[in-house]
CSV table of C-alpha atoms in Angstrom, one decimal:
chain,number,residue,atom,x,y,z
A,5,UNK,CA,-176.8,16.4,-28.1
A,6,UNK,CA,-178.0,19.6,-26.4
A,7,UNK,CA,-176.2,21.0,-23.4
A,8,UNK,CA,-177.6,19.5,-20.2
A,9,UNK,CA,-179.7,21.7,-17.8
A,10,UNK,CA,-177.5,22.6,-14.8
A,11,UNK,CA,-179.5,22.1,-11.6
A,12,UNK,CA,-178.9,23.2,-8.0
A,13,UNK,CA,-180.8,21.5,-5.1
A,14,UNK,CA,-181.4,23.5,-1.9
A,15,UNK,CA,-182.9,21.6,1.0
A,16,UNK,CA,-182.0,21.2,4.6
A,17,UNK,CA,-182.8,17.4,4.6
A,18,UNK,CA,-179.8,15.5,3.4
A,19,UNK,CA,-182.0,12.5,2.4
A,20,UNK,CA,-184.1,14.7,0.3
A,21,UNK,CA,-181.1,16.2,-1.4
A,22,UNK,CA,-179.7,12.7,-2.1
A,23,UNK,CA,-183.0,11.4,-3.4
A,24,UNK,CA,-183.4,14.4,-5.7
A,25,UNK,CA,-179.8,14.2,-6.8
A,26,UNK,CA,-180.2,10.5,-7.7
A,27,UNK,CA,-183.5,10.9,-9.4
A,28,UNK,CA,-182.8,14.0,-11.4
A,29,UNK,CA,-179.2,13.3,-12.0
A,30,UNK,CA,-180.2,10.2,-13.9
A,31,UNK,CA,-182.7,12.0,-16.0
A,32,UNK,CA,-181.7,12.7,-19.6
A,33,UNK,CA,-180.7,16.3,-20.1
A,34,UNK,CA,-180.4,17.3,-16.4
A,35,UNK,CA,-177.1,17.6,-14.4
A,36,UNK,CA,-177.1,18.3,-10.7
A,37,UNK,CA,-174.2,20.7,-10.3
A,38,UNK,CA,-174.6,21.9,-6.7
A,39,UNK,CA,-176.4,21.3,-3.4
A,40,UNK,CA,-177.0,23.5,-0.4
A,41,UNK,CA,-178.5,22.8,3.0
A,42,UNK,CA,-179.9,26.3,3.6
A,43,UNK,CA,-180.6,29.6,1.9
A,44,UNK,CA,-177.4,31.3,3.2
A,45,UNK,CA,-175.3,28.5,1.7
A,46,UNK,CA,-177.3,28.8,-1.5
A,47,UNK,CA,-176.3,32.4,-1.9
A,48,UNK,CA,-172.7,31.3,-2.1
A,49,UNK,CA,-173.0,27.9,-3.9
A,50,UNK,CA,-175.6,28.6,-6.6
A,51,UNK,CA,-173.9,31.5,-8.4
A,52,UNK,CA,-170.6,29.7,-8.3
A,53,UNK,CA,-172.1,26.5,-9.7
A,54,UNK,CA,-173.3,28.0,-12.9
A,55,UNK,CA,-176.7,26.5,-12.3
A,56,UNK,CA,-179.5,27.3,-14.8
A,57,UNK,CA,-182.3,26.1,-12.5
A,58,UNK,CA,-182.7,25.9,-8.7
A,59,UNK,CA,-185.0,23.6,-6.7
A,60,UNK,CA,-185.5,25.7,-3.5
A,61,UNK,CA,-187.1,24.4,-0.3
A,62,UNK,CA,-189.0,27.0,1.7
A,63,UNK,CA,-188.4,26.1,5.4
A,64,UNK,CA,-184.7,25.9,6.2
A,65,UNK,CA,-182.5,27.0,9.1
A,66,UNK,CA,-180.1,30.0,8.9
A,67,UNK,CA,-182.0,31.5,5.9
A,68,UNK,CA,-185.3,30.4,4.5
A,69,UNK,CA,-185.8,29.7,0.8
A,70,UNK,CA,-187.9,32.7,0.0
A,71,UNK,CA,-185.5,35.3,1.2
A,72,UNK,CA,-182.7,33.4,-0.6
A,73,UNK,CA,-184.9,33.3,-3.7
A,74,UNK,CA,-185.4,37.1,-3.5
A,75,UNK,CA,-181.7,37.7,-3.0
A,76,UNK,CA,-180.6,35.4,-5.8
A,77,UNK,CA,-183.0,36.8,-8.3
A,78,UNK,CA,-182.0,40.4,-7.4
A,79,UNK,CA,-178.4,39.7,-8.2
A,80,UNK,CA,-179.0,37.0,-10.9
A,81,UNK,CA,-182.3,37.8,-12.6
A,82,UNK,CA,-181.8,35.2,-15.4
A,83,UNK,CA,-181.7,32.4,-12.8
A,84,UNK,CA,-184.8,30.1,-12.8
A,85,UNK,CA,-186.0,29.1,-9.4
A,86,UNK,CA,-188.6,26.5,-8.6
A,87,UNK,CA,-190.0,26.8,-5.1
A,88,UNK,CA,-191.0,23.6,-3.3
A,89,UNK,CA,-193.8,24.1,-0.8
A,90,UNK,CA,-196.4,22.3,1.2
A,91,UNK,CA,-198.7,25.3,1.3
A,92,UNK,CA,-199.1,25.0,5.1
A,93,UNK,CA,-198.1,28.6,5.9
A,94,UNK,CA,-200.1,31.3,4.1
A,95,UNK,CA,-197.7,34.1,4.8
A,96,UNK,CA,-194.9,32.2,3.1
A,97,UNK,CA,-197.2,31.4,0.2
A,98,UNK,CA,-198.0,35.1,-0.2
A,99,UNK,CA,-194.3,36.0,-0.1
A,100,UNK,CA,-193.6,33.3,-2.7
A,101,UNK,CA,-196.2,34.7,-5.0
A,102,UNK,CA,-194.2,37.9,-5.3
A,103,UNK,CA,-190.6,36.7,-5.5
A,104,UNK,CA,-190.6,36.1,-9.2
A,105,UNK,CA,-189.9,32.4,-8.9
A,106,UNK,CA,-190.5,30.5,-12.2
A,107,UNK,CA,-192.2,27.5,-10.7
A,108,UNK,CA,-194.2,26.4,-7.6
A,109,UNK,CA,-194.5,22.7,-6.9
A,110,UNK,CA,-195.7,20.6,-4.0
A,111,UNK,CA,-193.1,18.4,-2.3
A,112,UNK,CA,-195.0,15.3,-3.2
A,113,UNK,CA,-194.8,16.0,-6.9
A,114,UNK,CA,-194.2,12.9,-8.9
A,115,UNK,CA,-190.7,12.5,-10.4
A,116,UNK,CA,-191.9,12.7,-14.0
A,117,UNK,CA,-193.7,16.0,-13.3
A,118,UNK,CA,-190.7,17.4,-11.5
A,119,UNK,CA,-188.5,16.6,-14.5
A,120,UNK,CA,-191.0,18.2,-16.8
A,121,UNK,CA,-191.1,21.3,-14.5
A,122,UNK,CA,-187.3,21.7,-14.7
A,123,UNK,CA,-187.2,21.3,-18.4
A,124,UNK,CA,-190.1,23.7,-18.9
A,125,UNK,CA,-188.7,26.4,-16.6
A,126,UNK,CA,-185.2,26.1,-18.2
A,127,UNK,CA,-186.9,26.8,-21.5
A,128,UNK,CA,-188.2,30.1,-20.2
A,129,UNK,CA,-191.8,29.0,-19.4
A,130,UNK,CA,-193.3,29.1,-15.9
A,131,UNK,CA,-194.4,25.8,-14.4
A,132,UNK,CA,-197.6,26.3,-12.5
A,133,UNK,CA,-200.1,23.5,-12.6
A,134,UNK,CA,-203.8,24.6,-12.3
A,135,UNK,CA,-204.1,22.9,-8.9
A,136,UNK,CA,-201.1,24.7,-7.6
A,137,UNK,CA,-202.3,28.1,-8.9
A,138,UNK,CA,-205.7,27.5,-7.4
A,139,UNK,CA,-204.2,26.8,-4.0
A,140,UNK,CA,-202.0,29.9,-4.2
A,141,UNK,CA,-205.0,32.1,-5.2
A,142,UNK,CA,-207.0,30.6,-2.3
A,143,UNK,CA,-204.3,31.6,0.1
A,144,UNK,CA,-204.4,35.2,-1.3
A,145,UNK,CA,-208.1,35.5,-1.0
A,146,UNK,CA,-208.2,34.0,2.5
A,147,UNK,CA,-205.5,36.3,3.9
A,148,UNK,CA,-206.3,39.4,5.8
A,149,UNK,CA,-206.1,42.2,3.2
A,150,UNK,CA,-204.2,44.5,5.5
A,151,UNK,CA,-203.1,48.1,4.7
A,152,UNK,CA,-202.6,49.2,1.2
A,153,UNK,CA,-205.3,47.1,-0.3
A,154,UNK,CA,-207.1,50.0,-1.9
A,155,UNK,CA,-203.8,51.2,-3.5
A,156,UNK,CA,-203.1,47.7,-4.8
A,157,UNK,CA,-206.6,47.3,-6.2
A,158,UNK,CA,-206.4,50.7,-7.9
A,159,UNK,CA,-202.9,49.9,-9.4
A,160,UNK,CA,-204.1,46.5,-10.5
A,161,UNK,CA,-207.1,48.0,-12.3
A,162,UNK,CA,-205.0,50.6,-14.0
A,163,UNK,CA,-202.5,47.9,-15.2
A,164,UNK,CA,-205.3,45.6,-16.5
A,165,UNK,CA,-206.9,48.5,-18.3
A,166,UNK,CA,-204.0,48.4,-20.7
A,167,UNK,CA,-205.0,44.9,-21.9
A,168,UNK,CA,-207.3,44.3,-24.9
A,169,UNK,CA,-210.6,42.6,-24.3
A,170,UNK,CA,-209.3,39.3,-25.5
A,171,UNK,CA,-206.1,39.6,-23.4
A,172,UNK,CA,-208.3,40.3,-20.4
A,173,UNK,CA,-210.3,37.1,-21.1
A,174,UNK,CA,-207.1,35.2,-21.2
A,175,UNK,CA,-205.8,36.8,-18.0
A,176,UNK,CA,-209.0,35.9,-16.3
A,177,UNK,CA,-208.5,32.3,-17.4
A,178,UNK,CA,-204.9,32.4,-16.1
A,179,UNK,CA,-206.2,33.8,-12.8
A,180,UNK,CA,-208.5,30.8,-12.4
A,181,UNK,CA,-205.6,28.4,-12.8
A,182,UNK,CA,-206.4,27.3,-16.3
A,183,UNK,CA,-203.7,25.9,-18.6
A,184,UNK,CA,-203.1,27.4,-22.1
A,185,UNK,CA,-205.0,24.4,-23.6
A,186,UNK,CA,-207.9,24.9,-21.2
A,187,UNK,CA,-208.0,28.7,-22.0
A,188,UNK,CA,-207.9,27.9,-25.7
A,189,UNK,CA,-210.9,25.5,-25.4
A,190,UNK,CA,-212.9,27.9,-23.3
A,191,UNK,CA,-212.3,30.8,-25.6
A,192,UNK,CA,-212.4,28.9,-28.9
A,193,UNK,CA,-208.8,29.8,-29.7
A,194,UNK,CA,-205.8,27.9,-30.8
A,195,UNK,CA,-203.2,27.1,-28.1
A,196,UNK,CA,-200.4,29.0,-30.0
A,197,UNK,CA,-202.7,32.1,-30.1
A,198,UNK,CA,-203.2,31.8,-26.3
A,199,UNK,CA,-199.4,31.6,-25.8
A,200,UNK,CA,-199.0,34.7,-27.8
A,201,UNK,CA,-201.6,36.5,-25.7
A,202,UNK,CA,-200.0,35.3,-22.5
A,203,UNK,CA,-196.7,36.7,-23.7
A,204,UNK,CA,-198.2,40.1,-24.5
A,205,UNK,CA,-200.0,40.1,-21.1
A,206,UNK,CA,-196.7,39.4,-19.3
A,207,UNK,CA,-195.0,42.3,-21.2
A,208,UNK,CA,-197.9,44.8,-20.7
A,209,UNK,CA,-198.2,44.0,-17.0
A,210,UNK,CA,-194.5,43.8,-16.3
A,211,UNK,CA,-194.8,40.3,-14.7
A,212,UNK,CA,-192.7,37.2,-14.9
A,213,UNK,CA,-195.2,34.4,-14.4
A,214,UNK,CA,-198.8,33.3,-14.4
A,215,UNK,CA,-199.2,33.6,-10.6
A,216,UNK,CA,-198.3,37.3,-10.8
A,217,UNK,CA,-201.0,37.8,-13.4
A,218,UNK,CA,-203.5,36.0,-11.1
A,219,UNK,CA,-202.5,38.3,-8.2
A,220,UNK,CA,-203.2,41.4,-10.3
A,221,UNK,CA,-206.6,40.1,-11.4
A,222,UNK,CA,-207.6,39.3,-7.9
A,223,UNK,CA,-206.2,42.6,-6.5
A,224,UNK,CA,-208.3,44.4,-9.1
A,225,UNK,CA,-211.4,42.7,-7.8
A,226,UNK,CA,-210.7,43.7,-4.2
């Protein structure tokens, strides 16, 4: 039997932590090794727990989940963090896009989907459903561009210029929230070929997940 995935749950609601612990702890291959009630506690508890994956709430007292995510990934870059969000605060969504979190899920995600997300992220793949990606991109495009937009657009266009035409087609599909299977169907490619292209895109753009690809594509169109 393979080694169980070690999971830490960070949420300020004790009932949510208990429910997640019971639900996920009973899932084959997942072991809840730590809990924290805010981002500050997570900075102490998570590294000591040896967790592979973290479920991180956004809104918490003392320290929010996004600043905790940034700090944890700065000191433990191999850690996989799934941010749980309700998408009700655009500024938090925009920060979440740039933290390097490996997954973004709604709090009402069904248990089976959550288990799938944890397993996928633990295996080194981002977990971003098309609907989640679409909402994130909508938040980006709605937001006031603010200062530095021209610089970001120029940098994004320069980065995307390093992609081949086919890689750019795949990147455009990713930016629209398409799954690998959907990109494959649209571009008449095999799913393994799309996965290969996505990996090359990540490497060339220096990004960690599909949302960061989407940010660059949309920045380039600004």
